[in-house]
Amino acid sequence: MNPNASQPESSTDELPVATQVSGRASNGDFILSVLAKRTYRMVDNRWEVDEEQEPLFGDPLANADHPALMQRDTDLHPQKEKTDVIIKGHAYGNGRTTFLAGVAVAEHRMMIHVSGDRMVDRSPADRLCFSPPQPVDKIPLCYSHAYGGVDAVSEKKYGNPFLELADQYRGDEIDLAAASPFRYPRNGGGMGYLMEFDPASFDPIPLPNLENPSQLLTPETLLYGDVDQWPLMPLPAATDWLDYGAFPRNALMGFVPLFDPQITTVLEIQAGYVPAEIWHEDFTGNPATYIAGLNGASLPLQLPHLTGGEPLMLRNIHPQFEQWGFNLPGEVPTLRTDGRQGKLNDTRPVIHTVVIDPDTQRMTILWRGSAKALRPYLPDELERMPFEVIWD
């Protein structure tokens, strides 16, 4: 997934809990980075180092139930410009039909409007209508339950033009079904994406359980109108990993989905999540935007680098507590890269990724320390190069 990075041969499977990788910084400098992962478990309201340590992961892993979504990202990026905060869990309703779930990290906030299962259907007056939400036990905080997905109604009516090219391809390297123009570019694995409404042939479809509180769907705003109007639709709301093929990660890496050129900006740019330069049909990416695309958390949870000890508060995301608050562990590893000629280079450790599972009360933290390198290094070289990780 990252052609600027080199890592040991074993990176395609599970690695130990620390390794050294070669790559480039956003300014183009060659760097060596030491990556160190630490797994904790909550014991008596304290985070303690878990006896079972999760290894580093070399390759991204697709969601087995929703192939358009990502179960986990690689741990081996040499540099991420921000800290990804991932919440692997559920929003708990305790029988409520609608409520708010939220994540707070220091001064940063993300809120999600949660609804029980609903359908959009045809009213007796031949208009769109939403069914009342059902009571909620728990809803996965995954993009499968957020706004998006494939507009199966339009795809059935108009077809997927890319499937006409199927006889020109062999193997499974290219998923032509995933290239459907009726798949929501921001989230190909969600629900509720609908272009048009024909009362004579309409069948009910499910609506998302997770929404941005400021962009709640209504029968009047549900239809997106045409395939190039997708930028006007809501941002998906979830706390899991965002796939590389989803906007804006794909655009940051130089693959901008088709859009109406009269739409001059998008919410992601207006909110300051991504640079305005990506919003051009001819944009092909650059080193800075490529590295920005390596962050894969929900946009509000891509944060300035965390360094340990920050306060977190989860609302309606713990199976027992309506509010679950704690601080990240304060221990900071000493990370040193190979400085060549028998030397080790000091680094300033920052957190690349925090993954929290409230259901099991486990957390992993991925640290990174980088220093300039003389050149890029091949995987077999990295296997022989020293580095240092010290946990105080």
mmCIF file of C-alpha atoms in Angstrom:
data_model
loop_
_atom_site.group_PDB
_atom_site.id
_atom_site.type_symbol
_atom_site.label_atom_id
_atom_site.label_comp_id
_atom_site.label_asym_id
_atom_site.label_seq_id
_atom_site.Cartn_x
_atom_site.Cartn_y
_atom_site.Cartn_z
ATOM 1 C CA MET A 1 0.000 0.000 0.000
ATOM 2 C CA ASN A 2 2.971 2.353 0.481
ATOM 3 C CA PRO A 3 5.599 2.259 -2.277
ATOM 4 C CA ASN A 4 7.755 4.774 -0.389
ATOM 5 C CA ALA A 5 8.317 2.347 2.466
ATOM 6 C CA SER A 6 10.656 -0.605 2.762
ATOM 7 C CA GLN A 7 10.356 -3.139 5.530
ATOM 8 C CA PRO A 8 11.536 -6.661 6.321
ATOM 9 C CA GLU A 9 10.323 -9.563 4.190
ATOM 10 C CA SER A 10 8.090 -10.823 6.998
ATOM 11 C CA SER A 11 5.955 -7.685 6.808
ATOM 12 C CA THR A 12 3.312 -9.485 4.756
ATOM 13 C CA ASP A 13 2.365 -11.444 7.871
ATOM 14 C CA GLU A 14 2.493 -10.697 11.574
ATOM 15 C CA LEU A 15 5.655 -9.055 12.842
ATOM 16 C CA PRO A 16 7.054 -8.709 16.347
ATOM 17 C CA VAL A 17 5.964 -5.727 18.432
ATOM 18 C CA ALA A 18 8.706 -3.448 17.047
ATOM 19 C CA THR A 19 10.571 -2.960 13.782
ATOM 20 C CA GLN A 20 12.527 -0.441 11.726
ATOM 21 C CA VAL A 21 11.313 0.759 8.317
ATOM 22 C CA SER A 22 12.735 2.945 5.572
ATOM 23 C CA GLY A 23 10.860 5.686 3.749
ATOM 24 C CA ARG A 24 10.522 9.374 2.981
ATOM 25 C CA ALA A 25 9.214 12.289 4.992
ATOM 26 C CA SER A 26 6.697 14.722 3.521
ATOM 27 C CA ASN A 27 9.569 17.092 2.641
ATOM 28 C CA GLY A 28 11.258 14.379 0.586
ATOM 29 C CA ASP A 29 14.029 13.508 3.064
ATOM 30 C CA PHE A 30 15.000 9.859 3.444
ATOM 31 C CA ILE A 31 14.142 8.624 6.929
ATOM 32 C CA LEU A 32 14.421 5.558 9.106
ATOM 33 C CA SER A 33 11.544 5.016 11.505
ATOM 34 C CA VAL A 34 11.277 2.739 14.496
ATOM 35 C CA LEU A 35 7.729 1.510 15.123
ATOM 36 C CA ALA A 36 6.813 0.051 18.506
ATOM 37 C CA LYS A 37 3.421 -1.308 19.521
ATOM 38 C CA ARG A 38 2.114 -1.690 23.059
ATOM 39 C CA THR A 39 -1.094 -3.432 24.157
ATOM 40 C CA TYR A 40 -2.902 -2.557 27.383
ATOM 41 C CA ARG A 41 -5.864 -3.898 29.316
ATOM 42 C CA MET A 42 -7.998 -1.964 31.802
ATOM 43 C CA VAL A 43 -7.599 -3.484 35.276
ATOM 44 C CA ASP A 44 -9.181 -1.795 38.310
ATOM 45 C CA ASN A 45 -9.640 1.430 36.336
ATOM 46 C CA ARG A 46 -5.973 1.501 35.317
ATOM 47 C CA TRP A 47 -4.329 0.687 32.008
ATOM 48 C CA GLU A 48 -1.829 -2.118 32.559
ATOM 49 C CA VAL A 49 0.474 -3.736 30.026
ATOM 50 C CA ASP A 50 -1.352 -6.805 28.733
ATOM 51 C CA GLU A 51 0.277 -10.207 29.005
ATOM 52 C CA GLU A 52 -0.862 -10.850 25.423
ATOM 53 C CA GLN A 53 0.836 -8.294 23.174
ATOM 54 C CA GLU A 54 -0.637 -7.672 19.725
ATOM 55 C CA PRO A 55 2.042 -7.806 17.009
ATOM 56 C CA LEU A 56 2.573 -5.256 14.296
ATOM 57 C CA PHE A 57 0.502 -5.883 11.177
ATOM 58 C CA GLY A 58 2.108 -5.704 7.763
ATOM 59 C CA ASP A 59 -0.790 -5.567 5.344
ATOM 60 C CA PRO A 60 -4.215 -3.910 5.452
ATOM 61 C CA LEU A 61 -7.037 -6.381 5.990
ATOM 62 C CA ALA A 62 -10.454 -6.123 4.344
ATOM 63 C CA ASN A 63 -13.619 -6.555 6.374
ATOM 64 C CA ALA A 64 -14.750 -10.136 5.779
ATOM 65 C CA ASP A 65 -18.447 -9.195 5.808
ATOM 66 C CA HIS A 66 -18.063 -5.936 3.864
ATOM 67 C CA PRO A 67 -15.183 -6.177 1.343
ATOM 68 C CA ALA A 68 -15.472 -2.463 0.480
ATOM 69 C CA LEU A 69 -14.459 -1.672 4.065
ATOM 70 C CA MET A 70 -11.198 -2.153 5.929
ATOM 71 C CA GLN A 71 -10.915 -4.197 9.107
ATOM 72 C CA ARG A 72 -7.461 -2.888 9.946
ATOM 73 C CA ASP A 73 -4.703 -0.829 8.345
ATOM 74 C CA THR A 74 -1.011 -1.600 8.121
ATOM 75 C CA ASP A 75 1.174 -0.567 11.048
ATOM 76 C CA LEU A 76 4.233 -0.065 8.851
ATOM 77 C CA HIS A 77 3.935 3.466 7.484
ATOM 78 C CA PRO A 78 7.261 5.266 8.083
ATOM 79 C CA GLN A 79 5.459 8.541 8.758
ATOM 80 C CA LYS A 80 1.899 9.637 9.443
ATOM 81 C CA GLU A 81 1.272 13.352 9.803
ATOM 82 C CA LYS A 82 -1.392 12.861 12.489
ATOM 83 C CA THR A 83 -2.474 10.358 15.118
ATOM 84 C CA ASP A 84 -5.291 8.013 14.107
ATOM 85 C CA VAL A 85 -7.762 7.295 16.916
ATOM 86 C CA ILE A 86 -9.855 4.210 16.146
ATOM 87 C CA ILE A 87 -12.743 2.969 18.287
ATOM 88 C CA LYS A 88 -13.583 -0.686 17.665
ATOM 89 C CA GLY A 89 -16.887 -1.214 19.363
ATOM 90 C CA HIS A 90 -20.550 -0.329 19.537
ATOM 91 C CA ALA A 91 -22.903 2.496 20.366
ATOM 92 C CA TYR A 92 -25.152 1.314 23.212
ATOM 93 C CA GLY A 93 -28.765 2.464 23.250
ATOM 94 C CA ASN A 94 -30.275 0.579 26.214
ATOM 95 C CA GLY A 95 -33.603 0.511 24.393
ATOM 96 C CA ARG A 96 -33.590 4.096 23.141
ATOM 97 C CA THR A 97 -34.592 4.693 19.525
ATOM 98 C CA THR A 98 -32.252 7.665 18.980
ATOM 99 C CA PHE A 99 -29.338 9.050 20.985
ATOM 100 C CA LEU A 100 -25.886 10.594 20.660
ATOM 101 C CA ALA A 101 -22.600 8.726 20.907
ATOM 102 C CA GLY A 102 -19.348 10.598 21.177
ATOM 103 C CA VAL A 103 -15.570 10.527 21.443
ATOM 104 C CA ALA A 104 -13.514 13.268 23.077
ATOM 105 C CA VAL A 105 -9.710 13.328 23.010
ATOM 106 C CA ALA A 106 -8.415 16.333 24.940
ATOM 107 C CA GLU A 107 -10.115 19.310 23.229
ATOM 108 C CA HIS A 108 -11.119 17.338 20.113
ATOM 109 C CA ARG A 109 -14.696 16.056 19.739
ATOM 110 C CA MET A 110 -16.680 13.771 17.463
ATOM 111 C CA MET A 111 -20.408 13.185 17.904
ATOM 112 C CA ILE A 112 -22.565 10.610 16.114
ATOM 113 C CA HIS A 113 -26.368 10.598 15.920
ATOM 114 C CA VAL A 114 -27.484 6.987 16.388
ATOM 115 C CA SER A 115 -30.868 5.702 15.216
ATOM 116 C CA GLY A 116 -32.434 2.292 15.479
ATOM 117 C CA ASP A 117 -33.116 0.326 12.309
ATOM 118 C CA ARG A 118 -35.256 2.271 9.818
ATOM 119 C CA MET A 119 -36.393 1.882 6.238
ATOM 120 C CA VAL A 120 -37.174 4.362 3.504
ATOM 121 C CA ASP A 121 -40.402 3.430 1.759
ATOM 122 C CA ARG A 122 -43.142 4.784 -0.528
ATOM 123 C CA SER A 123 -45.973 6.620 1.215
ATOM 124 C CA PRO A 124 -49.646 6.311 0.150
ATOM 125 C CA ALA A 125 -49.140 9.689 -1.554
ATOM 126 C CA ASP A 126 -46.266 8.214 -3.622
ATOM 127 C CA ARG A 127 -43.593 10.114 -1.738
ATOM 128 C CA LEU A 128 -40.550 8.932 0.166
ATOM 129 C CA CYS A 129 -41.088 8.366 3.861
ATOM 130 C CA PHE A 130 -38.963 7.054 6.738
ATOM 131 C CA SER A 131 -40.198 4.396 9.138
ATOM 132 C CA PRO A 132 -39.834 5.097 12.885
ATOM 133 C CA PRO A 133 -36.496 3.929 14.361
ATOM 134 C CA GLN A 134 -36.551 0.689 16.323
ATOM 135 C CA PRO A 135 -35.160 0.414 19.873
ATOM 136 C CA VAL A 136 -31.384 0.013 19.976
ATOM 137 C CA ASP A 137 -29.438 -2.546 21.970
ATOM 138 C CA LYS A 138 -26.114 -1.875 20.266
ATOM 139 C CA ILE A 139 -24.942 -0.702 16.844
ATOM 140 C CA PRO A 140 -21.430 -1.391 15.478
ATOM 141 C CA LEU A 141 -19.463 1.842 15.035
ATOM 142 C CA CYS A 142 -18.473 0.677 11.576
ATOM 143 C CA TYR A 143 -18.914 2.299 8.165
ATOM 144 C CA SER A 144 -21.292 -0.530 7.235
ATOM 145 C CA HIS A 145 -23.879 1.238 9.409
ATOM 146 C CA ALA A 146 -23.091 4.765 8.182
ATOM 147 C CA TYR A 147 -24.411 6.645 5.159
ATOM 148 C CA GLY A 148 -23.226 5.367 1.786
ATOM 149 C CA GLY A 149 -23.039 2.021 0.058
ATOM 150 C CA VAL A 150 -24.189 1.114 -3.435
ATOM 151 C CA ASP A 151 -27.336 2.523 -5.017
ATOM 152 C CA ALA A 152 -28.643 -0.892 -6.059
ATOM 153 C CA VAL A 153 -31.862 0.634 -7.416
ATOM 154 C CA SER A 154 -30.036 2.787 -9.981
ATOM 155 C CA GLU A 155 -27.432 0.135 -10.719
ATOM 156 C CA LYS A 156 -30.194 -2.343 -11.554
ATOM 157 C CA LYS A 157 -31.927 0.217 -13.769
ATOM 158 C CA TYR A 158 -28.902 1.626 -15.621
ATOM 159 C CA GLY A 159 -26.265 -1.066 -15.165
ATOM 160 C CA ASN A 160 -22.602 -0.807 -14.246
ATOM 161 C CA PRO A 161 -20.779 0.264 -17.439
ATOM 162 C CA PHE A 162 -17.482 -1.082 -16.129
ATOM 163 C CA LEU A 163 -18.827 -4.637 -16.159
ATOM 164 C CA GLU A 164 -18.945 -4.378 -19.952
ATOM 165 C CA LEU A 165 -15.137 -4.417 -19.815
ATOM 166 C CA ALA A 166 -15.016 -7.700 -17.916
ATOM 167 C CA ASP A 167 -13.868 -9.754 -20.915
ATOM 168 C CA GLN A 168 -10.785 -7.511 -21.195
ATOM 169 C CA TYR A 169 -9.506 -8.440 -17.728
ATOM 170 C CA ARG A 170 -8.292 -11.665 -16.218
ATOM 171 C CA GLY A 171 -7.799 -12.670 -12.623
ATOM 172 C CA ASP A 172 -9.103 -10.867 -9.570
ATOM 173 C CA GLU A 173 -6.763 -7.871 -9.448
ATOM 174 C CA ILE A 174 -9.513 -5.471 -10.547
ATOM 175 C CA ASP A 175 -12.949 -5.559 -8.928
ATOM 176 C CA LEU A 176 -15.144 -4.025 -11.628
ATOM 177 C CA ALA A 177 -18.221 -4.226 -9.411
ATOM 178 C CA ALA A 178 -16.444 -1.964 -6.913
ATOM 179 C CA ALA A 179 -15.935 0.603 -9.692
ATOM 180 C CA SER A 180 -19.676 1.118 -10.070
ATOM 181 C CA PRO A 181 -20.596 4.791 -10.588
ATOM 182 C CA PHE A 182 -23.472 4.149 -8.183
ATOM 183 C CA ARG A 183 -21.154 3.408 -5.231
ATOM 184 C CA TYR A 184 -20.803 6.325 -2.790
ATOM 185 C CA PRO A 185 -17.210 7.577 -3.117
ATOM 186 C CA ARG A 186 -16.972 8.505 0.566
ATOM 187 C CA ASN A 187 -18.144 5.110 1.820
ATOM 188 C CA GLY A 188 -18.739 2.160 -0.458
ATOM 189 C CA GLY A 189 -19.939 -0.100 2.347
ATOM 190 C CA GLY A 190 -22.763 1.861 3.978
ATOM 191 C CA MET A 191 -26.495 2.215 3.400
ATOM 192 C CA GLY A 192 -29.041 4.774 2.221
ATOM 193 C CA TYR A 193 -27.403 5.920 -1.049
ATOM 194 C CA LEU A 194 -30.190 6.619 -3.576
ATOM 195 C CA MET A 195 -30.163 8.694 -6.779
ATOM 196 C CA GLU A 196 -33.806 8.795 -7.806
ATOM 197 C CA PHE A 197 -37.272 7.646 -6.789
ATOM 198 C CA ASP A 198 -39.772 5.836 -9.001
ATOM 199 C CA PRO A 199 -42.958 5.161 -7.007
ATOM 200 C CA ALA A 200 -44.083 2.457 -9.424
ATOM 201 C CA SER A 201 -41.079 0.211 -8.849
ATOM 202 C CA PHE A 202 -39.622 1.304 -5.505
ATOM 203 C CA ASP A 203 -38.812 -1.280 -2.841
ATOM 204 C CA PRO A 204 -37.892 -0.276 0.726
ATOM 205 C CA ILE A 205 -34.183 0.119 1.516
ATOM 206 C CA PRO A 206 -32.460 0.439 4.910
ATOM 207 C CA LEU A 207 -31.293 3.788 6.240
ATOM 208 C CA PRO A 208 -28.028 4.373 8.114
ATOM 209 C CA ASN A 209 -27.904 3.942 11.870
ATOM 210 C CA LEU A 210 -24.957 6.327 12.247
ATOM 211 C CA GLU A 211 -25.142 9.929 11.014
ATOM 212 C CA ASN A 212 -23.429 13.261 11.396
ATOM 213 C CA PRO A 213 -25.714 15.231 13.768
ATOM 214 C CA SER A 214 -25.525 18.286 11.504
ATOM 215 C CA GLN A 215 -26.398 16.312 8.340
ATOM 216 C CA LEU A 216 -29.336 14.110 9.257
ATOM 217 C CA LEU A 217 -31.108 12.585 6.281
ATOM 218 C CA THR A 218 -34.728 13.477 5.572
ATOM 219 C CA PRO A 219 -37.076 12.274 2.814
ATOM 220 C CA GLU A 220 -36.466 15.637 1.125
ATOM 221 C CA THR A 221 -32.642 15.369 1.180
ATOM 222 C CA LEU A 222 -32.191 11.644 0.547
ATOM 223 C CA LEU A 223 -31.864 11.681 -3.257
ATOM 224 C CA TYR A 224 -28.468 12.644 -4.680
ATOM 225 C CA GLY A 225 -29.789 13.339 -8.194
ATOM 226 C CA ASP A 226 -26.879 12.227 -10.393
ATOM 227 C CA VAL A 227 -23.608 10.327 -10.075
ATOM 228 C CA ASP A 228 -21.483 13.495 -10.135
ATOM 229 C CA GLN A 229 -23.472 15.171 -7.337
ATOM 230 C CA TRP A 230 -22.126 12.954 -4.547
ATOM 231 C CA PRO A 231 -19.995 15.774 -2.999
ATOM 232 C CA LEU A 232 -23.234 17.426 -1.828
ATOM 233 C CA MET A 233 -24.259 14.431 0.276
ATOM 234 C CA PRO A 234 -23.483 13.841 3.984
ATOM 235 C CA LEU A 235 -20.160 12.747 5.407
ATOM 236 C CA PRO A 236 -20.353 9.193 6.777
ATOM 237 C CA ALA A 237 -20.087 8.931 10.563
ATOM 238 C CA ALA A 238 -18.161 6.019 12.104
ATOM 239 C CA THR A 239 -15.096 5.438 14.278
ATOM 240 C CA ASP A 240 -13.510 2.520 12.421
ATOM 241 C CA TRP A 241 -10.886 2.544 9.647
ATOM 242 C CA LEU A 242 -11.614 4.403 6.401
ATOM 243 C CA ASP A 243 -10.669 2.359 3.337
ATOM 244 C CA TYR A 244 -7.924 3.520 0.954
ATOM 245 C CA GLY A 245 -10.457 3.576 -1.874
ATOM 246 C CA ALA A 246 -12.757 6.005 -0.057
ATOM 247 C CA PHE A 247 -12.715 9.772 -0.457
ATOM 248 C CA PRO A 248 -10.660 11.671 0.651
ATOM 249 C CA ARG A 249 -7.928 9.031 1.101
ATOM 250 C CA ASN A 250 -8.087 8.155 -2.598
ATOM 251 C CA ALA A 251 -7.951 11.817 -3.656
ATOM 252 C CA LEU A 252 -4.980 12.550 -1.403
ATOM 253 C CA MET A 253 -3.165 9.753 -3.225
ATOM 254 C CA GLY A 254 -4.065 11.171 -6.618
ATOM 255 C CA PHE A 255 -7.303 9.378 -7.529
ATOM 256 C CA VAL A 256 -10.124 11.926 -7.458
ATOM 257 C CA PRO A 257 -13.627 10.504 -8.056
ATOM 258 C CA LEU A 258 -15.679 12.007 -10.881
ATOM 259 C CA PHE A 259 -17.558 15.128 -9.755
ATOM 260 C CA ASP A 260 -19.522 18.017 -11.221
ATOM 261 C CA PRO A 261 -16.965 20.801 -11.912
ATOM 262 C CA GLN A 262 -19.546 23.370 -10.839
ATOM 263 C CA ILE A 263 -19.127 22.019 -7.287
ATOM 264 C CA THR A 264 -16.120 24.114 -6.306
ATOM 265 C CA THR A 265 -15.382 22.695 -2.854
ATOM 266 C CA VAL A 266 -16.387 19.967 -0.417
ATOM 267 C CA LEU A 267 -17.105 19.724 3.289
ATOM 268 C CA GLU A 268 -13.773 18.021 3.952
ATOM 269 C CA ILE A 269 -11.934 21.092 2.642
ATOM 270 C CA GLN A 270 -14.253 23.576 4.360
ATOM 271 C CA ALA A 271 -13.664 21.844 7.699
ATOM 272 C CA GLY A 272 -9.895 21.922 7.216
ATOM 273 C CA TYR A 273 -9.493 18.148 7.112
ATOM 274 C CA VAL A 274 -7.749 18.092 3.708
ATOM 275 C CA PRO A 275 -6.005 20.684 1.500
ATOM 276 C CA ALA A 276 -7.975 22.468 -1.221
ATOM 277 C CA GLU A 277 -5.488 21.405 -3.902
ATOM 278 C CA ILE A 278 -7.003 17.912 -4.099
ATOM 279 C CA TRP A 279 -10.290 19.277 -5.475
ATOM 280 C CA HIS A 280 -9.366 19.266 -9.135
ATOM 281 C CA GLU A 281 -10.191 16.626 -11.723
ATOM 282 C CA ASP A 282 -6.556 16.530 -12.893
ATOM 283 C CA PHE A 283 -4.992 16.277 -9.427
ATOM 284 C CA THR A 284 -2.543 13.357 -9.282
ATOM 285 C CA GLY A 285 -1.125 13.793 -5.798
ATOM 286 C CA ASN A 286 2.239 14.874 -4.429
ATOM 287 C CA PRO A 287 4.502 13.667 -1.590
ATOM 288 C CA ALA A 288 2.747 15.790 1.038
ATOM 289 C CA THR A 289 -0.791 14.729 0.118
ATOM 290 C CA TYR A 290 0.292 11.120 -0.300
ATOM 291 C CA ILE A 291 1.546 11.025 3.276
ATOM 292 C CA ALA A 292 -1.627 12.788 4.437
ATOM 293 C CA GLY A 293 -3.564 9.923 2.845
ATOM 294 C CA LEU A 294 -1.804 7.405 5.071
ATOM 295 C CA ASN A 295 -3.987 8.491 7.982
ATOM 296 C CA GLY A 296 -7.100 6.324 8.029
ATOM 297 C CA ALA A 297 -9.185 7.280 11.048
ATOM 298 C CA SER A 298 -12.486 9.089 10.740
ATOM 299 C CA LEU A 299 -11.597 12.662 9.771
ATOM 300 C CA PRO A 300 -12.561 14.211 13.148
ATOM 301 C CA LEU A 301 -10.359 11.598 14.853
ATOM 302 C CA GLN A 302 -7.216 12.330 12.840
ATOM 303 C CA LEU A 303 -5.523 14.479 15.464
ATOM 304 C CA PRO A 304 -2.290 16.423 15.919
ATOM 305 C CA HIS A 305 0.266 13.893 17.140
ATOM 306 C CA LEU A 306 -0.568 12.580 20.593
ATOM 307 C CA THR A 307 2.370 11.983 22.927
ATOM 308 C CA GLY A 308 0.824 10.051 25.838
ATOM 309 C CA GLY A 309 -1.249 10.977 28.867
ATOM 310 C CA GLU A 310 -4.075 12.737 26.983
ATOM 311 C CA PRO A 311 -7.597 12.487 28.484
ATOM 312 C CA LEU A 312 -10.304 10.572 26.593
ATOM 313 C CA MET A 313 -14.037 10.365 27.163
ATOM 314 C CA LEU A 314 -16.407 7.961 25.397
ATOM 315 C CA ARG A 315 -20.151 8.556 25.552
ATOM 316 C CA ASN A 316 -22.598 5.667 25.061
ATOM 317 C CA ILE A 317 -19.779 3.512 23.660
ATOM 318 C CA HIS A 318 -19.148 1.225 26.654
ATOM 319 C CA PRO A 319 -21.333 -1.800 27.471
ATOM 320 C CA GLN A 320 -21.620 -0.738 31.141
ATOM 321 C CA PHE A 321 -20.904 2.975 31.438
ATOM 322 C CA GLU A 322 -22.761 5.812 29.752
ATOM 323 C CA GLN A 323 -19.576 7.836 30.056
ATOM 324 C CA TRP A 324 -16.191 6.133 30.171
ATOM 325 C CA GLY A 325 -13.254 8.396 30.829
ATOM 326 C CA PHE A 326 -9.541 7.725 31.210
ATOM 327 C CA ASN A 327 -6.116 9.008 30.233
ATOM 328 C CA LEU A 328 -3.826 7.401 27.714
ATOM 329 C CA PRO A 329 -0.910 5.663 29.428
ATOM 330 C CA GLY A 330 1.868 8.100 30.192
ATOM 331 C CA GLU A 331 4.777 5.807 29.418
ATOM 332 C CA VAL A 332 6.763 6.982 26.396
ATOM 333 C CA PRO A 333 9.301 4.636 24.804
ATOM 334 C CA THR A 334 12.820 5.620 23.877
ATOM 335 C CA LEU A 335 13.163 4.935 20.150
ATOM 336 C CA ARG A 336 16.486 5.060 18.319
ATOM 337 C CA THR A 337 17.149 4.394 14.645
ATOM 338 C CA ASP A 338 20.299 3.092 13.008
ATOM 339 C CA GLY A 339 22.741 5.991 12.550
ATOM 340 C CA ARG A 340 25.253 3.834 10.677
ATOM 341 C CA GLN A 341 28.889 3.279 11.658
ATOM 342 C CA GLY A 342 27.860 1.816 14.998
ATOM 343 C CA LYS A 343 25.754 4.783 16.107
ATOM 344 C CA LEU A 344 22.087 5.091 17.008
ATOM 345 C CA ASN A 345 20.069 8.247 16.341
ATOM 346 C CA ASP A 346 17.748 9.705 18.970
ATOM 347 C CA THR A 347 14.169 10.466 17.906
ATOM 348 C CA ARG A 348 11.142 12.320 19.253
ATOM 349 C CA PRO A 349 8.497 9.615 19.745
ATOM 350 C CA VAL A 350 4.931 10.368 18.658
ATOM 351 C CA ILE A 351 1.842 8.201 18.522
ATOM 352 C CA HIS A 352 0.803 6.976 15.080
ATOM 353 C CA THR A 353 -2.287 5.025 16.084
ATOM 354 C CA VAL A 354 -4.530 4.404 19.079
ATOM 355 C CA VAL A 355 -7.027 1.537 18.766
ATOM 356 C CA ILE A 356 -9.518 1.179 21.622
ATOM 357 C CA ASP A 357 -11.967 -1.704 22.088
ATOM 358 C CA PRO A 358 -14.355 -0.704 24.887
ATOM 359 C CA ASP A 359 -16.145 -4.069 24.764
ATOM 360 C CA THR A 360 -12.976 -5.900 25.855
ATOM 361 C CA GLN A 361 -11.356 -2.901 27.594
ATOM 362 C CA ARG A 362 -8.190 -3.346 25.554
ATOM 363 C CA MET A 363 -6.120 -0.726 23.770
ATOM 364 C CA THR A 364 -3.108 -0.736 21.465
ATOM 365 C CA ILE A 365 -0.814 2.229 20.918
ATOM 366 C CA LEU A 366 1.588 2.399 17.988
ATOM 367 C CA TRP A 367 4.568 4.699 18.526
ATOM 368 C CA ARG A 368 6.919 6.048 15.877
ATOM 369 C CA GLY A 369 10.341 7.675 16.114
ATOM 370 C CA SER A 370 12.061 8.934 12.951
ATOM 371 C CA ALA A 371 15.479 10.298 12.032
ATOM 372 C CA LYS A 372 17.096 11.288 8.761
ATOM 373 C CA ALA A 373 18.732 8.531 6.754
ATOM 374 C CA LEU A 374 21.493 8.592 4.165
ATOM 375 C CA ARG A 375 19.413 6.748 1.578
ATOM 376 C CA PRO A 376 16.549 4.271 1.274
ATOM 377 C CA TYR A 377 17.275 0.757 2.533
ATOM 378 C CA LEU A 378 16.146 -2.551 1.095
ATOM 379 C CA PRO A 379 14.287 -5.128 3.190
ATOM 380 C CA ASP A 380 17.287 -7.462 3.455
ATOM 381 C CA GLU A 381 19.414 -4.536 4.676
ATOM 382 C CA LEU A 382 16.852 -3.589 7.293
ATOM 383 C CA GLU A 383 16.938 -7.123 8.663
ATOM 384 C CA ARG A 384 20.583 -6.558 9.662
ATOM 385 C CA MET A 385 20.342 -2.949 10.845
ATOM 386 C CA PRO A 386 20.190 -2.212 14.590
ATOM 387 C CA PHE A 387 17.549 -0.113 16.321
ATOM 388 C CA GLU A 388 16.501 0.364 19.919
ATOM 389 C CA VAL A 389 13.227 0.384 21.852
ATOM 390 C CA ILE A 390 13.306 0.998 25.605
ATOM 391 C CA TRP A 391 10.176 1.070 27.768
ATOM 392 C CA ASP A 392 10.846 2.929 31.013
#
